[in-house]
Short mmCIF file of C-alpha atoms in Angstrom, two decimals:
data_model
loop_
_atom_site.label_atom_id
_atom_site.label_comp_id
_atom_site.label_asym_id
_atom_site.label_seq_id
_atom_site.Cartn_x
_atom_site.Cartn_y
_atom_site.Cartn_z
CA UNK A 1 33.97 -27.78 16.72
CA UNK A 2 32.61 -31.37 16.59
CA UNK A 3 35.28 -33.03 15.24
CA UNK A 4 33.28 -34.99 13.00
CA UNK A 5 32.02 -32.41 11.15
CA UNK A 6 33.28 -33.69 7.57
CA UNK A 7 31.59 -37.29 8.26
CA UNK A 8 28.54 -35.42 9.12
CA UNK A 9 28.17 -33.68 6.41
CA UNK A 10 29.74 -36.59 4.06
CA UNK A 11 27.05 -38.80 5.41
CA UNK A 12 24.32 -35.74 5.07
CA UNK A 13 25.20 -35.31 1.41
CA UNK A 14 24.96 -39.11 0.69
CA UNK A 15 21.34 -38.76 1.79
CA UNK A 16 20.65 -36.00 -0.76
CA UNK A 17 19.99 -35.45 -4.09
CA UNK A 18 23.62 -34.49 -4.25
CA UNK A 19 24.88 -38.28 -3.24
CA UNK A 20 26.20 -38.67 -6.96
CA UNK A 21 28.64 -35.77 -6.99
CA UNK A 22 29.66 -36.57 -3.60
CA UNK A 23 32.71 -38.53 -5.04
CA UNK A 24 34.29 -35.67 -7.17
CA UNK A 25 34.55 -33.65 -3.86
CA UNK A 26 36.85 -32.85 -1.07
CA UNK A 27 34.50 -31.10 1.47
CA UNK A 28 37.64 -29.78 3.24
CA UNK A 29 38.25 -27.56 0.16
CA UNK A 30 35.34 -26.27 -0.21
CA UNK A 31 34.30 -25.14 3.15
CA UNK A 32 37.83 -23.93 4.94
CA UNK A 33 38.47 -24.06 8.61
CA UNK A 34 37.04 -20.81 9.88
CA UNK A 35 33.49 -21.60 8.30
CA UNK A 36 33.39 -25.06 9.38
CA UNK A 37 33.92 -23.40 13.30
CA UNK A 38 31.19 -20.99 12.84
CA UNK A 39 28.66 -23.34 11.07
CA UNK A 40 27.09 -26.61 11.03
CA UNK A 41 27.20 -29.42 8.69
CA UNK A 42 23.42 -29.12 8.39
CA UNK A 43 23.96 -25.53 7.60
CA UNK A 44 26.79 -26.87 5.06
CA UNK A 45 24.36 -28.92 3.27
CA UNK A 46 22.07 -26.04 2.48
CA UNK A 47 24.99 -24.07 0.84
CA UNK A 48 26.10 -26.93 -0.65
CA UNK A 49 22.48 -27.03 -2.25
CA UNK A 50 23.34 -23.21 -3.10
CA UNK A 51 26.67 -23.86 -4.46
CA UNK A 52 25.29 -26.18 -6.95
CA UNK A 53 22.68 -23.09 -8.38
CA UNK A 54 25.66 -20.58 -8.47
CA UNK A 55 27.89 -22.78 -10.38
CA UNK A 56 24.78 -23.68 -12.83
CA UNK A 57 23.55 -19.77 -13.37
CA UNK A 58 26.60 -17.66 -12.63
CA UNK A 59 25.20 -15.19 -11.11
CA UNK A 60 24.34 -13.73 -7.44
CA UNK A 61 22.75 -16.41 -4.84
CA UNK A 62 20.85 -15.39 -1.96
CA UNK A 63 19.10 -16.71 1.36
CA UNK A 64 17.00 -15.15 3.69
CA UNK A 65 17.19 -17.33 7.37
CA UNK A 66 14.44 -16.01 9.92
CA UNK A 67 12.13 -17.05 11.89
CA UNK A 68 10.15 -14.02 11.86
CA UNK A 69 9.84 -13.71 16.22
CA UNK A 70 13.22 -12.94 16.86
CA UNK A 71 14.85 -9.23 16.45
CA UNK A 72 18.10 -10.37 15.15
CA UNK A 73 17.88 -12.59 11.75
CA UNK A 74 20.94 -13.75 8.90
CA UNK A 75 21.51 -12.91 4.81
CA UNK A 76 23.66 -15.47 3.27
CA UNK A 77 24.96 -13.92 -0.27
CA UNK A 78 26.49 -16.56 -2.70
CA UNK A 79 28.85 -14.62 -5.41
CA UNK A 80 31.53 -16.30 -8.22
CA UNK A 81 34.63 -15.41 -8.26
CA UNK A 82 33.94 -11.89 -7.10
CA UNK A 83 33.66 -10.37 -3.45
CA UNK A 84 30.49 -8.23 -2.80
CA UNK A 85 31.44 -4.41 -1.31
CA UNK A 86 29.52 -3.90 1.67
CA UNK A 87 28.54 -0.48 -0.66
CA UNK A 88 26.71 -2.76 -2.64
CA UNK A 89 25.21 -4.81 -0.19
CA UNK A 90 24.20 -2.61 2.03
CA UNK A 91 22.79 0.07 0.13
CA UNK A 92 19.93 -2.40 -1.10
CA UNK A 93 19.66 -3.61 2.59
CA UNK A 94 19.10 -0.03 4.12
CA UNK A 95 16.30 0.57 1.55
CA UNK A 96 14.53 -2.31 2.50
CA UNK A 97 14.43 -0.81 6.48
CA UNK A 98 16.98 -3.25 7.68
CA UNK A 99 20.40 -2.42 10.39
CA UNK A 100 23.50 -4.36 9.07
CA UNK A 101 25.03 -5.64 13.03
CA UNK A 102 27.44 -7.55 11.13
CA UNK A 103 29.05 -9.13 8.05
CA UNK A 104 31.56 -12.27 8.07
CA UNK A 105 33.00 -13.18 4.49
CA UNK A 106 34.29 -16.62 4.05
CA UNK A 107 36.34 -17.63 0.95
CA UNK A 108 35.12 -21.33 -0.32
CA UNK A 109 35.98 -23.55 -3.03
CA UNK A 110 33.87 -24.73 -5.42
CA UNK A 111 34.77 -26.73 -8.76
CA UNK A 112 37.48 -24.62 -10.54
CA UNK A 113 35.48 -21.55 -8.99
CA UNK A 114 36.28 -19.15 -5.84
CA UNK A 115 33.25 -18.54 -4.00
CA UNK A 116 32.53 -15.97 -1.68
CA UNK A 117 29.95 -16.51 0.51
CA UNK A 118 29.15 -13.21 2.73
CA UNK A 119 27.10 -13.83 6.54
CA UNK A 120 24.86 -10.94 7.52
CA UNK A 121 23.62 -10.51 11.37
CA UNK A 122 20.78 -7.89 10.48
CA UNK A 123 18.27 -6.13 12.73
CA UNK A 124 14.52 -4.72 11.66
CA UNK A 125 13.67 -1.13 11.54
CA UNK A 126 10.15 -1.96 11.61
CA UNK A 127 7.60 -4.58 13.89
CA UNK A 128 7.55 -7.42 12.29
CA UNK A 129 5.38 -8.82 9.38
CA UNK A 130 3.22 -11.49 10.39
CA UNK A 131 0.42 -11.61 7.76
CA UNK A 132 2.34 -13.82 4.78
CA UNK A 133 5.58 -14.71 6.86
CA UNK A 134 6.26 -18.16 5.22
CA UNK A 135 6.35 -16.48 1.86
CA UNK A 136 9.10 -14.06 3.25
CA UNK A 137 12.44 -15.54 2.28
CA UNK A 138 11.04 -16.06 -1.17
CA UNK A 139 9.69 -12.59 -1.64
CA UNK A 140 13.18 -11.71 -0.45
CA UNK A 141 15.45 -13.22 -2.69
CA UNK A 142 12.93 -12.05 -6.18
CA UNK A 143 13.40 -7.99 -4.52
CA UNK A 144 16.92 -8.20 -3.52
CA UNK A 145 18.18 -10.01 -6.80
CA UNK A 146 16.04 -7.19 -8.72
CA UNK A 147 17.57 -4.49 -7.01
CA UNK A 148 20.90 -6.21 -7.79
CA UNK A 149 20.55 -6.68 -11.68
CA UNK A 150 18.57 -2.92 -11.42
CA UNK A 151 15.60 -4.15 -12.64
CA UNK A 152 13.88 -2.30 -9.59
CA UNK A 153 14.40 0.87 -7.73
CA UNK A 154 16.87 0.91 -5.01
CA UNK A 155 13.98 3.07 -2.81
CA UNK A 156 12.73 3.16 0.30
CA UNK A 157 9.53 1.38 -0.98
CA UNK A 158 11.20 -2.15 -0.38
CA UNK A 159 10.66 -1.98 3.20
CA UNK A 160 7.66 -2.50 2.49
CA UNK A 161 8.75 -6.48 2.08
CA UNK A 162 9.19 -6.77 6.02
CA UNK A 163 6.75 -4.34 7.22
CA UNK A 164 3.99 -5.47 4.88
CA UNK A 165 4.71 -8.89 3.61
CA UNK A 166 4.60 -7.44 0.01
CA UNK A 167 6.09 -8.79 -2.54
CA UNK A 168 8.55 -7.13 -5.83
CA UNK A 169 5.32 -7.32 -7.97
CA UNK A 170 2.61 -5.55 -5.49
CA UNK A 171 5.72 -2.94 -4.45
CA UNK A 172 5.53 -1.99 -7.74
CA UNK A 173 1.99 -0.88 -7.77
CA UNK A 174 2.27 1.36 -4.96
CA UNK A 175 5.72 3.16 -5.69
CA UNK A 176 3.94 3.35 -8.95
CA UNK A 177 0.96 5.18 -8.16
CA UNK A 178 2.76 6.93 -5.89
CA UNK A 179 4.85 8.45 -9.05
CA UNK A 180 1.72 9.45 -10.43
CA UNK A 181 0.29 11.13 -7.34
CA UNK A 182 3.71 12.98 -7.57
CA UNK A 183 2.93 14.38 -10.79
CA UNK A 184 -0.64 15.83 -9.75
CA UNK A 185 1.02 17.98 -6.83
CA UNK A 186 0.08 15.71 -4.39
CA UNK A 187 0.46 17.37 -1.22
CA UNK A 188 2.12 14.64 0.96
CA UNK A 189 5.55 13.69 0.52
CA UNK A 190 6.96 10.42 -0.67
CA UNK A 191 8.49 10.21 3.07
CA UNK A 192 5.12 10.66 4.34
CA UNK A 193 3.35 8.26 2.28
CA UNK A 194 5.58 5.32 3.09
CA UNK A 195 5.27 5.96 6.61
CA UNK A 196 1.61 5.38 6.30
CA UNK A 197 1.92 2.53 4.30
CA UNK A 198 3.99 0.93 7.05
CA UNK A 199 2.50 1.69 9.95
CA UNK A 200 -0.89 0.08 8.79
CA UNK A 201 0.47 -3.09 6.98
CA UNK A 202 -3.32 -4.52 7.00
CA UNK A 203 -4.72 -1.41 5.04
CA UNK A 204 -1.94 -1.51 2.37
CA UNK A 205 -2.57 -5.39 1.95
CA UNK A 206 -6.22 -4.90 1.46
CA UNK A 207 -4.95 -2.03 -1.13
CA UNK A 208 -2.98 -4.26 -3.41
CA UNK A 209 -5.70 -7.43 -3.42
CA UNK A 210 -8.58 -4.80 -4.56
CA UNK A 211 -6.47 -3.89 -6.85
CA UNK A 212 -5.87 -7.57 -7.78
CA UNK A 213 -9.28 -8.31 -7.79
CA UNK A 214 -10.21 -6.01 -9.99
CA UNK A 215 -7.46 -6.36 -12.62
CA UNK A 216 -7.09 -10.05 -12.69
CA UNK A 217 -8.13 -11.50 -15.95
CA UNK A 218 -8.48 -15.05 -14.47
CA UNK A 219 -11.18 -13.47 -11.76
CA UNK A 220 -14.45 -11.95 -12.38
CA UNK A 221 -15.15 -11.13 -8.32
CA UNK A 222 -17.60 -7.81 -8.24
CA UNK A 223 -18.84 -8.44 -5.39
CA UNK A 224 -15.83 -9.58 -3.79
CA UNK A 225 -14.17 -6.56 -5.27
CA UNK A 226 -17.11 -4.27 -3.50
CA UNK A 227 -16.55 -6.01 -0.25
CA UNK A 228 -12.86 -5.78 0.11
CA UNK A 229 -13.48 -1.74 -0.96
CA UNK A 230 -16.02 -1.34 2.05
CA UNK A 231 -13.43 -3.03 4.64
CA UNK A 232 -10.97 -0.82 3.56
CA UNK A 233 -13.42 2.30 3.85
CA UNK A 234 -14.01 0.82 7.32
CA UNK A 235 -10.58 0.34 8.47
CA UNK A 236 -9.94 3.95 7.58
CA UNK A 237 -12.66 5.11 10.33
CA UNK A 238 -9.94 3.55 13.02
CA UNK A 239 -6.94 5.86 11.69
CA UNK A 240 -6.73 9.19 14.13
CA UNK A 241 -4.73 10.81 11.58
CA UNK A 242 -5.99 13.32 8.91
CA UNK A 243 -3.32 13.13 7.11
CA UNK A 244 -2.53 9.25 6.71
CA UNK A 245 -6.95 9.01 5.90
CA UNK A 246 -6.34 11.21 2.99
CA UNK A 247 -3.24 9.44 1.78
CA UNK A 248 -5.00 5.80 1.99
CA UNK A 249 -8.19 7.87 0.30
CA UNK A 250 -5.92 9.00 -2.40
CA UNK A 251 -4.88 5.30 -3.42
CA UNK A 252 -8.20 3.72 -3.48
CA UNK A 253 -9.16 6.95 -5.60
CA UNK A 254 -6.34 5.85 -8.04
CA UNK A 255 -7.49 2.37 -8.08
CA UNK A 256 -10.95 3.05 -8.77
CA UNK A 257 -10.10 5.77 -11.73
CA UNK A 258 -7.82 3.26 -13.14
CA UNK A 259 -9.83 1.25 -15.83
CA UNK A 260 -6.77 -1.06 -17.24
CA UNK A 261 -3.35 -2.22 -16.54
CA UNK A 262 -0.73 -4.02 -18.41
CA UNK A 263 0.26 -5.77 -14.56
CA UNK A 264 -0.76 -9.17 -15.54
CA UNK A 265 1.29 -9.17 -18.68
CA UNK A 266 4.11 -11.47 -18.92
CA UNK A 267 7.39 -9.10 -17.14
CA UNK A 268 9.50 -9.65 -20.33
CA UNK A 269 7.44 -8.65 -22.95
CA UNK A 270 7.43 -5.03 -21.09
CA UNK A 271 10.78 -5.26 -18.64
CA UNK A 272 9.23 -4.69 -15.78
CA UNK A 273 6.97 -1.68 -16.87
CA UNK A 274 3.76 -0.85 -15.10
CA UNK A 275 0.87 0.85 -16.56
CA UNK A 276 -2.34 2.44 -15.72
CA UNK A 277 -4.99 4.18 -18.12
CA UNK A 278 -7.17 6.37 -15.97
CA UNK A 279 -10.18 7.84 -16.93
CA UNK A 280 -9.20 11.12 -15.71
CA UNK A 281 -12.65 12.67 -14.61
CA UNK A 282 -12.59 9.77 -11.84
CA UNK A 283 -9.36 11.23 -10.44
CA UNK A 284 -10.01 13.76 -7.42
CA UNK A 285 -8.36 17.25 -7.42
CA UNK A 286 -6.97 16.65 -10.61
CA UNK A 287 -5.55 19.88 -12.32
CA UNK A 288 -7.71 21.30 -15.50
CA UNK A 289 -8.34 20.91 -18.38
CA UNK A 290 -9.13 17.32 -17.70
CA UNK A 291 -8.06 14.65 -20.48
CA UNK A 292 -10.67 11.98 -20.98
CA UNK A 293 -8.31 9.08 -20.31
CA UNK A 294 -4.35 9.05 -19.38
CA UNK A 295 -2.24 6.43 -19.46
CA UNK A 296 0.94 6.32 -16.93
CA UNK A 297 3.73 4.04 -17.83
CA UNK A 298 6.37 3.61 -15.02
CA UNK A 299 9.86 1.78 -14.71
CA UNK A 300 13.40 1.63 -13.02
CA UNK A 301 14.84 2.95 -16.40
CA UNK A 302 11.67 5.35 -17.46
CA UNK A 303 8.27 7.06 -16.79
CA UNK A 304 5.91 8.75 -18.75
CA UNK A 305 2.03 9.53 -19.24
CA UNK A 306 0.16 10.09 -22.61
CA UNK A 307 -2.95 12.19 -22.32
CA UNK A 308 -6.23 11.65 -24.75
CA UNK A 309 -8.79 14.86 -25.08
CA UNK A 310 -10.92 12.18 -26.72
CA UNK A 311 -11.72 8.79 -28.40
CA UNK A 312 -10.56 10.13 -31.27
CA UNK A 313 -7.41 12.19 -30.76
CA UNK A 314 -3.64 13.47 -32.72
CA UNK A 315 -1.16 14.69 -31.36
CA UNK A 316 3.06 13.62 -30.60
CA UNK A 317 5.13 12.01 -28.07
CA UNK A 318 7.76 14.18 -26.64
CA UNK A 319 11.05 13.68 -24.56
CA UNK A 320 10.96 15.82 -21.08
CA UNK A 321 14.04 17.27 -18.84
CA UNK A 322 11.05 18.49 -16.06
CA UNK A 323 11.52 15.35 -13.67
CA UNK A 324 9.28 16.43 -11.46
CA UNK A 325 6.78 18.00 -13.56
CA UNK A 326 6.52 16.63 -16.64
CA UNK A 327 2.55 15.44 -16.49
CA UNK A 328 2.57 19.73 -16.26
CA UNK A 329 4.30 20.16 -19.24
CA UNK A 330 2.67 17.79 -21.31
CA UNK A 331 -1.17 18.89 -19.93
CA UNK A 332 -0.59 22.18 -21.30
CA UNK A 333 0.90 20.63 -24.68
CA UNK A 334 -2.51 19.05 -25.09
CA UNK A 335 -4.27 21.73 -24.17
CA UNK A 336 -2.95 23.77 -27.11
CA UNK A 337 -3.00 20.57 -29.37
CA UNK A 338 -7.01 20.06 -28.74
CA UNK A 339 -7.29 24.05 -30.25
CA UNK A 340 -4.63 23.20 -32.77
CA UNK A 341 -6.87 20.30 -33.78
CA UNK A 342 -9.90 21.56 -33.58
CA UNK A 343 -10.55 21.73 -37.40
CA UNK A 344 -8.53 18.51 -38.40
CA UNK A 345 -10.25 15.72 -35.50
CA UNK A 346 -12.08 15.95 -32.34
CA UNK A 347 -9.57 16.51 -30.08
CA UNK A 348 -6.29 16.30 -29.45
CA UNK A 349 -3.42 14.33 -27.61
CA UNK A 350 0.28 14.41 -26.48
CA UNK A 351 2.25 12.52 -24.46
CA UNK A 352 5.65 12.58 -22.91
CA UNK A 353 7.92 10.81 -20.95
CA UNK A 354 11.88 11.61 -18.78
CA UNK A 355 14.54 8.60 -18.63
#
């Protein structure tokens, strides 16, 4: 260990934005001997900034250290006054398709708080993404904290972060569309859908760009949408697997059939739920009878569907215990409602949801 480690750190802090707090702090107390043996003073300055954030926000902090080229990379978790258990952290990391090789905890002291720093050495399960590599640390932090606070599902869709460089909100689009496909008896499993999306990152990213191009309220780029749509179709000609071709074309079909979405609303307004309004007649192989429109809502806490037989329709909303096929239940109820309402209003509607 460098004998001047503390002096080096003092020099770095003096020339940083934290200089005014240096006189109040004992750096030896903040960074114990085992930490100083394993990390440089430059590393400590980065951690120093995280400790300030942690003391101010009183919530978990996380940092990804990755050059995008090495097979191994590192993650740091910072927790205030509590230890993050391996069962909590590893389940999130494994959902992202990461293998944890080593975890080492360090107990630091900052102000009146004990800070636990958990340092993970990890290995990728997928070929590293090179599409938006510089954004990956920020995307990782957003996704990890969303799963930690249970505003996002802890599932295998999170692998798309490292395989395709997709951020939290964009992963939510594909997760929601997949949940809808499950409700209309799509013949392929979620596992195969994920394998397809992970194996073809550029097509997956183009699907997201297509969705954003179509619905971004600040942009009207019809020509760009048509070009992106054609690029996706051309790329599918290079896929040898018929199953994977059908999976991508189903996503394309759903984007084409979507006429409205709440995706661009501030997340505080919708509690993280994403919704799509479909023109049902445009969706391929949809079970009969066909509504005129349907609205699908998906979130970490609930999901649901509302089917409308016409522009003017009457019907209620109900809770369902059929998690695997609640749309089938609601479709039958909508059909009955259409018959029952024939002499009252032009058509019927019905909605249902699961928690």
